Amino acid sequence: MLLKLTGSSCAGKTTLARAVADRLDGLVVHEFDEVGVPDPPIHPHWRNRMTELWVRRALEYQARGLDLLLSGQSPLGEVLAAPSAPLLDGIAVCLIDVADPVRRERLAARDGGRWDQDAVDAFCGWAAWHRGHARDPRFRPEVVIDGSWPEMAWHRWTGWTAEDPRWRTDLIDTTGRPMAESVDQVERWVTGRREAYRSAQ
């Protein structure tokens, strides 16, 4: 099973994933960008191809009886469209979010002036898109589809509506929460999604 923590930068995805790594059996944790990231501007093809790479990695773990918890920015629609996604036993996605003022503060503290105002605004815009996409597959799908890798199978979900039970992205908002509380939430989310899979939900 692939369990995906998604969202824009500085919401806490990777920190949370690493924090639950030793709490749960049969779970391996990776960060999407550990395969290396090209210099900006990053073409959509790169994230599409790397999403497929991680889906295949999840399949390797699945064959060994392990689940993969992956942190990164690929949203549900991108994971579902990856060529090998139908081979996974299960897919669960959780949006890790934070209020934009906090995101801006974290970007400044973490990257020390690396990003200009336009870049920081873009991170916040990407966060807003993630929120819309999590609620409804019809929310501006062109953001991820336009200019994408030709191998992506977007047709798998582009006809769905927000009411479709297959369209589900859970949400954990880290704004104003102690890290320990957010870690507990992620642990409960992973446990809940695994139990839902085992009970055929």
mmCIF file of N, CA, C and O in Angstrom, residues 25 29 39 81 108:
data_model
loop_
_atom_site.group_PDB
_atom_site.id
_atom_site.type_symbol
_atom_site.label_atom_id
_atom_site.label_comp_id
_atom_site.label_asym_id
_atom_site.label_seq_id
_atom_site.Cartn_x
_atom_site.Cartn_y
_atom_site.Cartn_z
ATOM 1 N N ASP A 25 4.812 -0.948 12.681
ATOM 2 C CA ASP A 25 5.459 -2.087 12.048
ATOM 3 C C ASP A 25 5.060 -2.189 10.580
ATOM 4 O O ASP A 25 3.968 -1.750 10.185
ATOM 5 N N VAL A 29 9.555 4.495 5.304
ATOM 6 C CA VAL A 29 9.323 5.924 5.088
ATOM 7 C C VAL A 29 10.390 6.477 4.151
ATOM 8 O O VAL A 29 11.582 6.236 4.337
ATOM 9 N N ASP A 39 17.458 21.671 -11.018
ATOM 10 C CA ASP A 39 17.408 23.102 -10.774
ATOM 11 C C ASP A 39 16.123 23.685 -11.351
ATOM 12 O O ASP A 39 15.643 23.243 -12.400
ATOM 13 N N ALA A 81 -2.895 8.840 -11.544
ATOM 14 C CA ALA A 81 -2.597 8.836 -12.971
ATOM 15 C C ALA A 81 -1.268 8.185 -13.319
ATOM 16 O O ALA A 81 -0.978 7.977 -14.504
ATOM 17 N N ALA A 108 11.153 31.347 5.254
ATOM 18 C CA ALA A 108 12.221 32.309 5.535
ATOM 19 C C ALA A 108 13.238 31.727 6.514
ATOM 20 O O ALA A 108 14.453 31.889 6.349
#
